[in-house]
Amino acid sequence: MSVRRAYARREPLVLGGAGLLLALAAWEAAARLGLLNPVIVSSPSLVAAAFARQWSSGDLAADAGTSLTELAVGFSLSAVVGVALGLAMGLSRRFEYALDPFVWFLYAAPVVAFYPVIIVISGFGFGTVIVITVLLSIVPIAINALAGVRSVDPVLVRAVRAFGGGRAAVIRTVILPASRSLVLAGLRIGLGRALIGVVLGEMFGANAGLGFRLTYYGARLATSDVFVPLVIVVLFGVAATQALRVIER
């Protein structure tokens, strides 16, 4: 009974891992049997060899560290500024009307199209990556924070004011706790977009990082080497998203 109960708790992880291993085995078998061209689509064994080669050279660790630093800086800026803007827009209609055109412009505009302007302003490298990351991730964070404030039950606000609470008390005891779930959901969405921003920024405007390596190896048709930074980027995204889910719970 205890084994069955333990399996029931870990069933998603077990089935997900089994499905992944089965897919990798089928991929390897297809490449070895000649059903797939290993030069074009590679194989798990070739990707593992490329991983060992990049790790031993030190390039992979350096690129992963660069991308992780840029993700941390860019997402932190987006989280602080985005939540502050969203809360301010939710608390003040005039502030919302003033910023609304800029928010929806960033939401609808293709940020990558501004790459030449960003390069001129921020320079080539770290600054450009941070700017692209912030522009891509700040909007969903701000919009969700705004929605969180607007979802607050007005009865609770009136109750605090009926007991003599001022604006600060309403924000501290009602608005911030009630909007927490939507703010965290916005952070989770923004984190995914921040990771996209890091990769895009490194692909177009940097000479280091996982995105840069994707472009570098892709230009040389080194398919096995391309998969290595790609897998690391995916692992970064999964780990960061799971961490935010734990905080949200």
PDB file of C-alpha atoms in Angstrom:
ATOM      1  CA  MET A   1       0.000   0.000   0.000  1.00  0.00           C
ATOM      2  CA  SER A   2       2.834   2.393   0.828  1.00  0.00           C
ATOM      3  CA  VAL A   3       4.511   1.712  -2.530  1.00  0.00           C
ATOM      4  CA  ARG A   4       1.261   2.371  -4.364  1.00  0.00           C
ATOM      5  CA  ARG A   5       0.718   5.556  -2.407  1.00  0.00           C
ATOM      6  CA  ALA A   6       4.264   6.749  -3.125  1.00  0.00           C
ATOM      7  CA  TYR A   7       3.781   6.028  -6.833  1.00  0.00           C
ATOM      8  CA  ALA A   8       0.482   7.938  -6.845  1.00  0.00           C
ATOM      9  CA  ARG A   9       2.249  11.004  -5.454  1.00  0.00           C
ATOM     10  CA  ARG A  10       5.043  10.785  -8.012  1.00  0.00           C
ATOM     11  CA  GLU A  11       3.041   9.469 -10.976  1.00  0.00           C
ATOM     12  CA  PRO A  12       3.435  12.629 -13.130  1.00  0.00           C
ATOM     13  CA  LEU A  13       7.200  12.594 -12.596  1.00  0.00           C
ATOM     14  CA  VAL A  14       7.508   8.853 -13.276  1.00  0.00           C
ATOM     15  CA  LEU A  15       5.355   8.872 -16.406  1.00  0.00           C
ATOM     16  CA  GLY A  16       6.959  12.059 -17.681  1.00  0.00           C
ATOM     17  CA  GLY A  17      10.449  10.667 -17.185  1.00  0.00           C
ATOM     18  CA  ALA A  18       9.498   7.374 -18.836  1.00  0.00           C
ATOM     19  CA  GLY A  19       8.043   9.192 -21.830  1.00  0.00           C
ATOM     20  CA  LEU A  20      11.184  11.311 -22.174  1.00  0.00           C
ATOM     21  CA  LEU A  21      13.475   8.267 -21.994  1.00  0.00           C
ATOM     22  CA  LEU A  22      11.348   6.451 -24.562  1.00  0.00           C
ATOM     23  CA  ALA A  23      11.523   9.421 -26.941  1.00  0.00           C
ATOM     24  CA  LEU A  24      15.314   9.642 -26.552  1.00  0.00           C
ATOM     25  CA  ALA A  25      15.682   5.895 -27.155  1.00  0.00           C
ATOM     26  CA  ALA A  26      13.531   6.095 -30.294  1.00  0.00           C
ATOM     27  CA  TRP A  27      15.549   9.085 -31.525  1.00  0.00           C
ATOM     28  CA  GLU A  28      18.844   7.257 -30.979  1.00  0.00           C
ATOM     29  CA  ALA A  29      17.579   4.094 -32.630  1.00  0.00           C
ATOM     30  CA  ALA A  30      16.280   5.971 -35.666  1.00  0.00           C
ATOM     31  CA  ALA A  31      19.639   7.722 -36.096  1.00  0.00           C
ATOM     32  CA  ARG A  32      21.629   4.487 -35.764  1.00  0.00           C
ATOM     33  CA  LEU A  33      19.356   2.614 -38.202  1.00  0.00           C
ATOM     34  CA  GLY A  34      19.780   5.333 -40.806  1.00  0.00           C
ATOM     35  CA  LEU A  35      16.164   6.508 -40.658  1.00  0.00           C
ATOM     36  CA  LEU A  36      17.373   9.973 -39.681  1.00  0.00           C
ATOM     37  CA  ASN A  37      20.389  11.868 -40.936  1.00  0.00           C
ATOM     38  CA  PRO A  38      22.583  12.421 -37.831  1.00  0.00           C
ATOM     39  CA  VAL A  39      24.294  15.351 -39.537  1.00  0.00           C
ATOM     40  CA  ILE A  40      20.973  17.225 -39.702  1.00  0.00           C
ATOM     41  CA  VAL A  41      19.065  16.073 -36.617  1.00  0.00           C
ATOM     42  CA  SER A  42      21.972  14.598 -34.576  1.00  0.00           C
ATOM     43  CA  SER A  43      21.288  11.926 -31.914  1.00  0.00           C
ATOM     44  CA  PRO A  44      21.326  11.761 -28.099  1.00  0.00           C
ATOM     45  CA  SER A  45      24.767  10.112 -28.053  1.00  0.00           C
ATOM     46  CA  LEU A  46      26.250  12.810 -30.307  1.00  0.00           C
ATOM     47  CA  VAL A  47      24.633  15.545 -28.204  1.00  0.00           C
ATOM     48  CA  ALA A  48      26.092  13.950 -25.050  1.00  0.00           C
ATOM     49  CA  ALA A  49      29.537  13.924 -26.657  1.00  0.00           C
ATOM     50  CA  ALA A  50      29.137  17.578 -27.644  1.00  0.00           C
ATOM     51  CA  PHE A  51      28.078  18.411 -24.078  1.00  0.00           C
ATOM     52  CA  ALA A  52      31.206  16.747 -22.664  1.00  0.00           C
ATOM     53  CA  ARG A  53      33.382  18.592 -25.170  1.00  0.00           C
ATOM     54  CA  GLN A  54      31.881  22.010 -24.441  1.00  0.00           C
ATOM     55  CA  TRP A  55      31.958  21.433 -20.690  1.00  0.00           C
ATOM     56  CA  SER A  56      35.584  20.345 -20.676  1.00  0.00           C
ATOM     57  CA  SER A  57      36.574  23.417 -22.693  1.00  0.00           C
ATOM     58  CA  GLY A  58      34.869  25.705 -20.171  1.00  0.00           C
ATOM     59  CA  ASP A  59      32.723  27.430 -22.811  1.00  0.00           C
ATOM     60  CA  LEU A  60      29.450  25.928 -21.629  1.00  0.00           C
ATOM     61  CA  ALA A  61      29.917  26.911 -17.989  1.00  0.00           C
ATOM     62  CA  ALA A  62      30.942  30.452 -18.953  1.00  0.00           C
ATOM     63  CA  ASP A  63      27.995  30.892 -21.341  1.00  0.00           C
ATOM     64  CA  ALA A  64      25.525  29.446 -18.839  1.00  0.00           C
ATOM     65  CA  GLY A  65      26.819  31.798 -16.148  1.00  0.00           C
ATOM     66  CA  THR A  66      26.485  34.795 -18.475  1.00  0.00           C
ATOM     67  CA  SER A  67      22.926  33.921 -19.457  1.00  0.00           C
ATOM     68  CA  LEU A  68      21.904  33.207 -15.868  1.00  0.00           C
ATOM     69  CA  THR A  69      23.288  36.570 -14.728  1.00  0.00           C
ATOM     70  CA  GLU A  70      21.470  38.411 -17.498  1.00  0.00           C
ATOM     71  CA  LEU A  71      18.241  36.556 -16.709  1.00  0.00           C
ATOM     72  CA  ALA A  72      18.507  37.390 -13.010  1.00  0.00           C
ATOM     73  CA  VAL A  73      19.234  41.086 -13.620  1.00  0.00           C
ATOM     74  CA  GLY A  74      16.671  41.553 -16.392  1.00  0.00           C
ATOM     75  CA  PHE A  75      13.871  39.685 -14.644  1.00  0.00           C
ATOM     76  CA  SER A  76      14.537  41.392 -11.307  1.00  0.00           C
ATOM     77  CA  LEU A  77      14.264  44.813 -12.949  1.00  0.00           C
ATOM     78  CA  SER A  78      11.078  43.769 -14.747  1.00  0.00           C
ATOM     79  CA  ALA A  79       9.556  42.346 -11.570  1.00  0.00           C
ATOM     80  CA  VAL A  80      10.249  45.409  -9.417  1.00  0.00           C
ATOM     81  CA  VAL A  81       9.274  48.015 -12.010  1.00  0.00           C
ATOM     82  CA  GLY A  82       6.389  45.991 -13.472  1.00  0.00           C
ATOM     83  CA  VAL A  83       4.715  45.262 -10.135  1.00  0.00           C
ATOM     84  CA  ALA A  84       5.173  48.874  -9.007  1.00  0.00           C
ATOM     85  CA  LEU A  85       3.680  50.226 -12.247  1.00  0.00           C
ATOM     86  CA  GLY A  86       0.785  47.763 -12.164  1.00  0.00           C
ATOM     87  CA  LEU A  87      -0.095  48.602  -8.569  1.00  0.00           C
ATOM     88  CA  ALA A  88       0.189  52.318  -9.244  1.00  0.00           C
ATOM     89  CA  MET A  89      -2.047  52.042 -12.331  1.00  0.00           C
ATOM     90  CA  GLY A  90      -4.578  50.040 -10.349  1.00  0.00           C
ATOM     91  CA  LEU A  91      -4.669  52.578  -7.528  1.00  0.00           C
ATOM     92  CA  SER A  92      -4.864  55.672  -9.752  1.00  0.00           C
ATOM     93  CA  ARG A  93      -7.060  55.963 -12.827  1.00  0.00           C
ATOM     94  CA  ARG A  94      -5.182  59.047 -14.000  1.00  0.00           C
ATOM     95  CA  PHE A  95      -1.859  57.231 -13.751  1.00  0.00           C
ATOM     96  CA  GLU A  96      -3.348  54.334 -15.701  1.00  0.00           C
ATOM     97  CA  TYR A  97      -4.653  56.636 -18.447  1.00  0.00           C
ATOM     98  CA  ALA A  98      -1.220  58.261 -18.736  1.00  0.00           C
ATOM     99  CA  LEU A  99       0.702  54.965 -19.041  1.00  0.00           C
ATOM    100  CA  ASP A 100      -1.865  52.873 -20.872  1.00  0.00           C
ATOM    101  CA  PRO A 101      -0.682  53.808 -24.420  1.00  0.00           C
ATOM    102  CA  PHE A 102       2.925  52.894 -23.605  1.00  0.00           C
ATOM    103  CA  VAL A 103       1.964  49.578 -21.979  1.00  0.00           C
ATOM    104  CA  TRP A 104      -0.134  48.428 -24.911  1.00  0.00           C
ATOM    105  CA  PHE A 105       2.457  49.698 -27.385  1.00  0.00           C
ATOM    106  CA  LEU A 106       5.075  47.447 -25.789  1.00  0.00           C
ATOM    107  CA  TYR A 107       2.565  44.605 -25.677  1.00  0.00           C
ATOM    108  CA  ALA A 108       1.729  44.817 -29.394  1.00  0.00           C
ATOM    109  CA  ALA A 109       5.018  46.020 -30.884  1.00  0.00           C
ATOM    110  CA  PRO A 110       7.637  43.518 -32.129  1.00  0.00           C
ATOM    111  CA  VAL A 111      10.478  44.398 -29.773  1.00  0.00           C
ATOM    112  CA  VAL A 112      13.087  42.714 -31.989  1.00  0.00           C
ATOM    113  CA  ALA A 113      12.313  45.294 -34.696  1.00  0.00           C
ATOM    114  CA  PHE A 114      13.813  47.943 -32.388  1.00  0.00           C
ATOM    115  CA  TYR A 115      17.095  46.055 -32.209  1.00  0.00           C
ATOM    116  CA  PRO A 116      19.119  48.659 -34.235  1.00  0.00           C
ATOM    117  CA  VAL A 117      17.872  51.477 -31.991  1.00  0.00           C
ATOM    118  CA  ILE A 118      18.576  49.453 -28.845  1.00  0.00           C
ATOM    119  CA  ILE A 119      22.108  48.725 -30.065  1.00  0.00           C
ATOM    120  CA  VAL A 120      22.749  52.433 -30.664  1.00  0.00           C
ATOM    121  CA  ILE A 121      21.445  53.390 -27.220  1.00  0.00           C
ATOM    122  CA  SER A 122      22.687  50.484 -25.076  1.00  0.00           C
ATOM    123  CA  GLY A 123      25.748  49.320 -26.953  1.00  0.00           C
ATOM    124  CA  PHE A 124      26.713  45.805 -27.968  1.00  0.00           C
ATOM    125  CA  GLY A 125      26.577  43.183 -25.233  1.00  0.00           C
ATOM    126  CA  PHE A 126      25.177  43.109 -21.694  1.00  0.00           C
ATOM    127  CA  GLY A 127      23.165  46.345 -21.910  1.00  0.00           C
ATOM    128  CA  THR A 128      21.306  45.311 -25.054  1.00  0.00           C
ATOM    129  CA  VAL A 129      20.382  41.922 -23.605  1.00  0.00           C
ATOM    130  CA  ILE A 130      19.011  43.528 -20.433  1.00  0.00           C
ATOM    131  CA  VAL A 131      16.968  46.096 -22.371  1.00  0.00           C
ATOM    132  CA  ILE A 132      15.391  43.466 -24.631  1.00  0.00           C
ATOM    133  CA  THR A 133      14.688  41.230 -21.628  1.00  0.00           C
ATOM    134  CA  VAL A 134      12.973  44.021 -19.709  1.00  0.00           C
ATOM    135  CA  LEU A 135      10.924  45.194 -22.702  1.00  0.00           C
ATOM    136  CA  LEU A 136       9.647  41.666 -23.329  1.00  0.00           C
ATOM    137  CA  SER A 137       8.801  40.748 -19.746  1.00  0.00           C
ATOM    138  CA  ILE A 138       7.639  43.912 -18.005  1.00  0.00           C
ATOM    139  CA  VAL A 139       4.244  44.205 -19.708  1.00  0.00           C
ATOM    140  CA  PRO A 140       2.600  40.942 -18.533  1.00  0.00           C
ATOM    141  CA  ILE A 141       3.880  41.598 -15.012  1.00  0.00           C
ATOM    142  CA  ALA A 142       2.383  45.101 -14.956  1.00  0.00           C
ATOM    143  CA  ILE A 143      -0.921  44.017 -16.525  1.00  0.00           C
ATOM    144  CA  ASN A 144      -1.385  41.184 -14.029  1.00  0.00           C
ATOM    145  CA  ALA A 145      -0.579  43.467 -11.102  1.00  0.00           C
ATOM    146  CA  LEU A 146      -3.156  45.932 -12.433  1.00  0.00           C
ATOM    147  CA  ALA A 147      -5.726  43.140 -12.765  1.00  0.00           C
ATOM    148  CA  GLY A 148      -4.936  42.022  -9.228  1.00  0.00           C
ATOM    149  CA  VAL A 149      -5.750  45.448  -7.816  1.00  0.00           C
ATOM    150  CA  ARG A 150      -8.960  45.663  -9.848  1.00  0.00           C
ATOM    151  CA  SER A 151     -10.090  42.236  -8.625  1.00  0.00           C
ATOM    152  CA  VAL A 152     -10.186  43.350  -4.985  1.00  0.00           C
ATOM    153  CA  ASP A 153     -13.637  43.088  -3.409  1.00  0.00           C
ATOM    154  CA  PRO A 154     -14.836  46.674  -2.731  1.00  0.00           C
ATOM    155  CA  VAL A 155     -16.710  45.435   0.335  1.00  0.00           C
ATOM    156  CA  LEU A 156     -13.389  44.684   2.006  1.00  0.00           C
ATOM    157  CA  VAL A 157     -12.127  48.165   1.183  1.00  0.00           C
ATOM    158  CA  ARG A 158     -15.238  49.748   2.694  1.00  0.00           C
ATOM    159  CA  ALA A 159     -14.870  47.553   5.787  1.00  0.00           C
ATOM    160  CA  VAL A 160     -11.333  48.785   6.432  1.00  0.00           C
ATOM    161  CA  ARG A 161     -12.404  52.402   5.949  1.00  0.00           C
ATOM    162  CA  ALA A 162     -15.401  51.876   8.239  1.00  0.00           C
ATOM    163  CA  PHE A 163     -12.989  50.957  11.019  1.00  0.00           C
ATOM    164  CA  GLY A 164     -10.964  54.100  10.449  1.00  0.00           C
ATOM    165  CA  GLY A 165      -8.312  52.732   8.123  1.00  0.00           C
ATOM    166  CA  GLY A 166      -6.782  55.154   5.652  1.00  0.00           C
ATOM    167  CA  ARG A 167      -5.394  54.604   2.162  1.00  0.00           C
ATOM    168  CA  ALA A 168      -2.197  53.013   3.467  1.00  0.00           C
ATOM    169  CA  ALA A 169      -4.173  50.563   5.610  1.00  0.00           C
ATOM    170  CA  VAL A 170      -6.364  49.605   2.647  1.00  0.00           C
ATOM    171  CA  ILE A 171      -3.292  48.920   0.495  1.00  0.00           C
ATOM    172  CA  ARG A 172      -1.493  46.959   3.223  1.00  0.00           C
ATOM    173  CA  THR A 173      -4.373  44.855   4.584  1.00  0.00           C
ATOM    174  CA  VAL A 174      -6.603  44.379   1.518  1.00  0.00           C
ATOM    175  CA  ILE A 175      -5.093  45.240  -1.856  1.00  0.00           C
ATOM    176  CA  LEU A 176      -1.663  43.639  -1.519  1.00  0.00           C
ATOM    177  CA  PRO A 177      -2.887  40.315  -0.052  1.00  0.00           C
ATOM    178  CA  ALA A 178      -5.832  40.066  -2.461  1.00  0.00           C
ATOM    179  CA  SER A 179      -3.755  40.781  -5.565  1.00  0.00           C
ATOM    180  CA  ARG A 180      -0.933  38.427  -4.615  1.00  0.00           C
ATOM    181  CA  SER A 181      -2.050  35.436  -6.712  1.00  0.00           C
ATOM    182  CA  LEU A 182      -2.413  37.456  -9.911  1.00  0.00           C
ATOM    183  CA  VAL A 183       0.904  39.210  -9.303  1.00  0.00           C
ATOM    184  CA  LEU A 184       2.640  35.846  -8.939  1.00  0.00           C
ATOM    185  CA  ALA A 185       0.937  34.565 -12.090  1.00  0.00           C
ATOM    186  CA  GLY A 186       2.209  37.622 -13.933  1.00  0.00           C
ATOM    187  CA  LEU A 187       5.722  36.981 -12.623  1.00  0.00           C
ATOM    188  CA  ARG A 188       5.569  33.422 -13.936  1.00  0.00           C
ATOM    189  CA  ILE A 189       4.526  34.637 -17.385  1.00  0.00           C
ATOM    190  CA  GLY A 190       7.132  37.393 -17.286  1.00  0.00           C
ATOM    191  CA  LEU A 191       9.846  34.910 -16.371  1.00  0.00           C
ATOM    192  CA  GLY A 192       9.207  32.902 -19.518  1.00  0.00           C
ATOM    193  CA  ARG A 193       9.298  36.026 -21.643  1.00  0.00           C
ATOM    194  CA  ALA A 194      12.459  37.194 -19.852  1.00  0.00           C
ATOM    195  CA  LEU A 195      14.209  33.968 -20.813  1.00  0.00           C
ATOM    196  CA  ILE A 196      13.140  34.518 -24.419  1.00  0.00           C
ATOM    197  CA  GLY A 197      14.509  38.058 -24.191  1.00  0.00           C
ATOM    198  CA  VAL A 198      17.874  36.825 -22.922  1.00  0.00           C
ATOM    199  CA  VAL A 199      18.212  34.317 -25.755  1.00  0.00           C
ATOM    200  CA  LEU A 200      17.108  36.814 -28.415  1.00  0.00           C
ATOM    201  CA  GLY A 201      19.378  39.524 -27.049  1.00  0.00           C
ATOM    202  CA  GLU A 202      22.358  37.201 -27.046  1.00  0.00           C
ATOM    203  CA  MET A 203      21.592  35.921 -30.536  1.00  0.00           C
ATOM    204  CA  PHE A 204      21.431  39.407 -32.038  1.00  0.00           C
ATOM    205  CA  GLY A 205      23.525  41.634 -29.805  1.00  0.00           C
ATOM    206  CA  ALA A 206      26.126  39.756 -27.752  1.00  0.00           C
ATOM    207  CA  ASN A 207      29.299  37.742 -28.087  1.00  0.00           C
ATOM    208  CA  ALA A 208      28.724  35.476 -25.079  1.00  0.00           C
ATOM    209  CA  GLY A 209      25.908  33.463 -23.560  1.00  0.00           C
ATOM    210  CA  LEU A 210      23.778  30.498 -24.569  1.00  0.00           C
ATOM    211  CA  GLY A 211      21.915  32.452 -27.245  1.00  0.00           C
ATOM    212  CA  PHE A 212      25.196  33.510 -28.818  1.00  0.00           C
ATOM    213  CA  ARG A 213      26.350  29.864 -28.873  1.00  0.00           C
ATOM    214  CA  LEU A 214      23.129  28.829 -30.569  1.00  0.00           C
ATOM    215  CA  THR A 215      23.839  31.293 -33.371  1.00  0.00           C
ATOM    216  CA  TYR A 216      27.550  30.432 -33.466  1.00  0.00           C
ATOM    217  CA  TYR A 217      27.052  26.683 -33.835  1.00  0.00           C
ATOM    218  CA  GLY A 218      24.008  27.043 -36.048  1.00  0.00           C
ATOM    219  CA  ALA A 219      25.965  29.141 -38.559  1.00  0.00           C
ATOM    220  CA  ARG A 220      28.501  26.310 -38.759  1.00  0.00           C
ATOM    221  CA  LEU A 221      25.822  23.601 -39.116  1.00  0.00           C
ATOM    222  CA  ALA A 222      27.141  21.930 -35.952  1.00  0.00           C
ATOM    223  CA  THR A 223      23.782  20.388 -35.066  1.00  0.00           C
ATOM    224  CA  SER A 224      24.991  18.356 -32.088  1.00  0.00           C
ATOM    225  CA  ASP A 225      26.614  21.433 -30.566  1.00  0.00           C
ATOM    226  CA  VAL A 226      23.447  23.487 -31.142  1.00  0.00           C
ATOM    227  CA  PHE A 227      21.398  21.107 -28.999  1.00  0.00           C
ATOM    228  CA  VAL A 228      23.640  21.598 -25.958  1.00  0.00           C
ATOM    229  CA  PRO A 229      22.872  25.292 -25.213  1.00  0.00           C
ATOM    230  CA  LEU A 230      19.287  24.674 -26.335  1.00  0.00           C
ATOM    231  CA  VAL A 231      18.815  21.982 -23.683  1.00  0.00           C
ATOM    232  CA  ILE A 232      20.421  24.205 -21.027  1.00  0.00           C
ATOM    233  CA  VAL A 233      18.029  27.051 -21.898  1.00  0.00           C
ATOM    234  CA  VAL A 234      15.057  24.704 -21.554  1.00  0.00           C
ATOM    235  CA  LEU A 235      16.342  23.448 -18.190  1.00  0.00           C
ATOM    236  CA  PHE A 236      16.756  27.042 -16.998  1.00  0.00           C
ATOM    237  CA  GLY A 237      13.153  27.778 -17.934  1.00  0.00           C
ATOM    238  CA  VAL A 238      11.765  24.647 -16.271  1.00  0.00           C
ATOM    239  CA  ALA A 239      13.747  25.176 -13.065  1.00  0.00           C
ATOM    240  CA  ALA A 240      12.833  28.861 -12.762  1.00  0.00           C
ATOM    241  CA  THR A 241       9.149  28.221 -13.477  1.00  0.00           C
ATOM    242  CA  GLN A 242       8.981  25.412 -10.919  1.00  0.00           C
ATOM    243  CA  ALA A 243      10.637  27.649  -8.335  1.00  0.00           C
ATOM    244  CA  LEU A 244       8.006  30.326  -8.885  1.00  0.00           C
ATOM    245  CA  ARG A 245       5.237  27.714  -8.622  1.00  0.00           C
ATOM    246  CA  VAL A 246       6.586  26.636  -5.241  1.00  0.00           C
ATOM    247  CA  ILE A 247       6.573  30.273  -4.089  1.00  0.00           C
ATOM    248  CA  GLU A 248       3.037  30.718  -5.447  1.00  0.00           C
ATOM    249  CA  ARG A 249       1.756  27.662  -3.554  1.00  0.00           C
TER     250      ARG A 249
END
